[in-house]
Coordinates of C-alpha atoms in Angstrom, one line a residue:
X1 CA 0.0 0.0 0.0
X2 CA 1.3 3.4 -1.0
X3 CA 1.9 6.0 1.5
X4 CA 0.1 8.5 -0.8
X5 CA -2.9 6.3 -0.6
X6 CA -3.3 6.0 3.0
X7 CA -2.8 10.1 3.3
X8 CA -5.5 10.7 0.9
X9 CA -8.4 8.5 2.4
X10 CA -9.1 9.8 5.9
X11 CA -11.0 6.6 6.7
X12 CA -8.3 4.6 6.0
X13 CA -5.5 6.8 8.1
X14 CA -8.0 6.6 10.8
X15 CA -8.1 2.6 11.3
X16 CA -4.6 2.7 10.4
X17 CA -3.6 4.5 13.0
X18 CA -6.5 3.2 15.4
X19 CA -4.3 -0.1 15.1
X20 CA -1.3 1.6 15.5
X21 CA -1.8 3.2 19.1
X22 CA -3.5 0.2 19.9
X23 CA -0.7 -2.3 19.4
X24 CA 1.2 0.7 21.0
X25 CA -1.7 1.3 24.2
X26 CA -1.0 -3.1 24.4
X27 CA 2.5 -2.7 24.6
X28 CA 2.8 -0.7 26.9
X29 CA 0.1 -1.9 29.2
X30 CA 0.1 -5.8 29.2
X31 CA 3.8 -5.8 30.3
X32 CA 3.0 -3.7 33.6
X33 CA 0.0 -5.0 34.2
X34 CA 1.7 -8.5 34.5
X35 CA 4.5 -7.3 36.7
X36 CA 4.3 -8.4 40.3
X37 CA 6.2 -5.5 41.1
X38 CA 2.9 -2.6 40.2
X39 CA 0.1 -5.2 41.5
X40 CA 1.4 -6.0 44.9
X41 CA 2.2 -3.6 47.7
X42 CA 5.5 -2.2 48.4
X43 CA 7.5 -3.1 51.7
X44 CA 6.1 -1.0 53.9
X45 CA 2.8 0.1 52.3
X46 CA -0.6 -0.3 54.3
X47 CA -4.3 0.9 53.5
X48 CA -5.8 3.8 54.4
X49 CA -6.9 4.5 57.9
X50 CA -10.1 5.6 58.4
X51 CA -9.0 9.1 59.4
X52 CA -7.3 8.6 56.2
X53 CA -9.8 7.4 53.4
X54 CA -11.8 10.4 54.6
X55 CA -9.0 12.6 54.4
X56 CA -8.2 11.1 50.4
X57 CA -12.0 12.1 49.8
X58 CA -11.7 15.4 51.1
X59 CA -8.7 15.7 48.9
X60 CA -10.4 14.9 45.7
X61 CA -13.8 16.6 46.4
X62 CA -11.9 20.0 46.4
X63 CA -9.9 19.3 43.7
X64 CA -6.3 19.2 45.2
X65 CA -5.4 16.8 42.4
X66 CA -6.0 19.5 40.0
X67 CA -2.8 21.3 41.3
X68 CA -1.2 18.6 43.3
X69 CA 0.2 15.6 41.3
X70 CA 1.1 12.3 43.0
X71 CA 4.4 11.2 40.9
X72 CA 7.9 12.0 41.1
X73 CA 9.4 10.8 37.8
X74 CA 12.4 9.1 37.7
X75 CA 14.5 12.3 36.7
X76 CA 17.2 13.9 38.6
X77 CA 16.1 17.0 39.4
X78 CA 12.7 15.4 40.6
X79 CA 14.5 13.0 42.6
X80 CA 16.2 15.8 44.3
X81 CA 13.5 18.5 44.9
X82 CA 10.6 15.4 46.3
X83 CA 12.2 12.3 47.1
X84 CA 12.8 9.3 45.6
X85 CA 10.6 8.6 42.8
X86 CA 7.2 7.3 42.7
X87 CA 6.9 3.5 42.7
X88 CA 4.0 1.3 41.0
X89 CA 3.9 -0.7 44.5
X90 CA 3.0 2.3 46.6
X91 CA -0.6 3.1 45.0
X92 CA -2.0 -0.5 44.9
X93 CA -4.7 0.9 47.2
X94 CA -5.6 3.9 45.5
X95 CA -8.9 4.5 43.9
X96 CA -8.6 6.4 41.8
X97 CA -4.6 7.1 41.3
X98 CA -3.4 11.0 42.3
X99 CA -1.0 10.4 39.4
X100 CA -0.2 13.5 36.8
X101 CA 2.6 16.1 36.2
X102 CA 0.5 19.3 36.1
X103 CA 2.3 20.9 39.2
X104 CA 0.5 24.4 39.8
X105 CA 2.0 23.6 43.4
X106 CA 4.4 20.9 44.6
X107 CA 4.1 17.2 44.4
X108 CA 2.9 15.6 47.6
X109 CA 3.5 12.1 47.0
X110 CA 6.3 12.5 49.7
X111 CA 4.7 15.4 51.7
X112 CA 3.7 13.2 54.6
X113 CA 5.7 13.8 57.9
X114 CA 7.7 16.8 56.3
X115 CA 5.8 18.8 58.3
X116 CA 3.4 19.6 61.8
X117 CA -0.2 19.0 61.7
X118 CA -0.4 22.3 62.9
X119 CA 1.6 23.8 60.2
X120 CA -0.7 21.9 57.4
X121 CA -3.9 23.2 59.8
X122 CA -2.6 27.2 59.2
X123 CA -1.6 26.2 55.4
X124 CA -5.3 24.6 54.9
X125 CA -6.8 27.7 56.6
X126 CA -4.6 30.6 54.6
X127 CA -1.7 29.7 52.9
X128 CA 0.0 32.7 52.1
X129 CA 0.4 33.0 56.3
X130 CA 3.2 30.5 55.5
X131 CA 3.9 30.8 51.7
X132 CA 3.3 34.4 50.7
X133 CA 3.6 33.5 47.1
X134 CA 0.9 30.9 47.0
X135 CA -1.9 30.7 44.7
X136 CA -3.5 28.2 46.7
X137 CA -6.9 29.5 47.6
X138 CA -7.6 28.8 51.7
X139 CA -10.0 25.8 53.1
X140 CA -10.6 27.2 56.5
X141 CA -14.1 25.8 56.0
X142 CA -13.1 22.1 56.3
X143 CA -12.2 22.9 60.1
X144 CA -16.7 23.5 60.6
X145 CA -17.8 20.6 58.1
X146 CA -17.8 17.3 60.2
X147 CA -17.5 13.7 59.5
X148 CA -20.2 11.5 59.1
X149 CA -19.1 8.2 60.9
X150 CA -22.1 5.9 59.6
X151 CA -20.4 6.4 55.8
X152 CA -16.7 5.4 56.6
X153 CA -17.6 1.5 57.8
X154 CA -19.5 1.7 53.8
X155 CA -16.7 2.9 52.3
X156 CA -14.2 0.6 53.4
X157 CA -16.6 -2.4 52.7
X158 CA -16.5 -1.0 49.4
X159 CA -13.1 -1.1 49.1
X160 CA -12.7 -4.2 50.6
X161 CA -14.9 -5.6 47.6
X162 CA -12.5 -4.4 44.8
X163 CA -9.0 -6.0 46.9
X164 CA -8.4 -3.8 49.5
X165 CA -8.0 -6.0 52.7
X166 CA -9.7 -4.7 55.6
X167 CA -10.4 -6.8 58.5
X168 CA -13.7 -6.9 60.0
X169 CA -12.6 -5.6 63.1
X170 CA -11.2 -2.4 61.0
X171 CA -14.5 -1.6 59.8
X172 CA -16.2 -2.0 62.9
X173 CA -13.6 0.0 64.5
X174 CA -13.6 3.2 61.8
X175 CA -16.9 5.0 62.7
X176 CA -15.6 6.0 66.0
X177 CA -12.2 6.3 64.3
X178 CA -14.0 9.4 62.7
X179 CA -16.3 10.2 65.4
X180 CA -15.9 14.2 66.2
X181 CA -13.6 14.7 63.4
X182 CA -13.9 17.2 60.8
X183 CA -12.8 17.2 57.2
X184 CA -9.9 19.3 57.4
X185 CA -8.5 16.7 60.4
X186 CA -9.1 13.9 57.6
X187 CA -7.1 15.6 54.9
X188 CA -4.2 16.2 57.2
X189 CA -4.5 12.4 58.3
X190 CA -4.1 11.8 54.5
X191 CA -1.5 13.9 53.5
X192 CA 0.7 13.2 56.3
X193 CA 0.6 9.5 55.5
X194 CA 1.9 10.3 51.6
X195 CA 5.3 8.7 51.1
X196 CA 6.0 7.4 54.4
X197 CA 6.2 3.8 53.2
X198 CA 9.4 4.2 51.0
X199 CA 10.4 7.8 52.1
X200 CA 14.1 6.3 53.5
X201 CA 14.9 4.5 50.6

């Protein structure tokens, strides 16, 4: 088939290059998807608390993704500015993934522990108190909106159901995990568990 042909019939250039990305999409997929190394949990790596799941729904209901990715690339000058780099192993539990490179403000995927809850309470509340260039607009209203205990025990079932392995006692124990917390307590429970797993390597 003539190359001239192909770029003359848009039909044609379409399936052609349908198949194309799809051998491509296949190639790049199947491999990882069989490696033991992305589908089981790195050394280290738990699931979410309750505090915690909470906290990672707080954190995508507002967006924080949008701004925030959740992957440090294997480059240098990522390795040096976040940590080491992000591995398949350490997101086995995460529905959905926090992956991305659209960094409006720093990675997080090794914020956890780098800082007080009370510093990530005043940052939450107005950032520029503590970064005076920040763009980040302020959450101080996640410190009023409380939990609601009878939804966490759900949401672990949940995830239970799709491979994440809670125990029974866990969920039993999670709505008073939660009880008399509020949102902005959750998403500081979540963000100060980012990265801890693999954070010495």
């Amino acid at each position: 088939m003539r190359h001239e042909t192909i770029e003359k019939s848009a039909g044609l250039l379409g399936v052609l290059t349908a198949i194309v990305i799809s051998i491509g999409g296949l190639a790049e997929i199947v491999p990882l998807m069989m490696s033991r190394q992305s589908i089981e949990p790195t050394e280290g790596v738990r699931p979410y608390t309750a505090l915690q799941i909470e906290g990672r729904d707080v954190y995508v209901k507002e967006g924080c993704y949008v701004c925030h990715s959740q992957m440090i690339r294997p480059f240098r000058a990522e390795t040096e500015r976040y940590g080491h780099y992000t591995l398949a192993g350490e997101t086995v539990y995460d529905r959905p993934f926090q992956f991305g490179s659209k960094r409006t403000g720093p990675d997080l995927a090794r914020v956890g522990g780098r800082y007080s809850d009370e510093w990530h309470r005043a940052h939450l509340i107005n950032p520029r108190d503590l970064v005076p260039e920040s763009n980040m607009p302020a959450f101080h209203w996640l410190a009023d909106l409380p939990l609601d205990p009878a939804l966490t025990p759900v949401k672990m079932q949940r995830l239970r159901a799709i491979g994440v392995p809670y125990t029974d006692e866990e969920i039993a124990a999670a709505a008073a995990a939660v009880e008399g917390k509020t949102q902005m307590d959750a998403l500081i429970a979540y963000l100060q568990g980012l990265g801890t797993a693999v954070k010495g390597r």
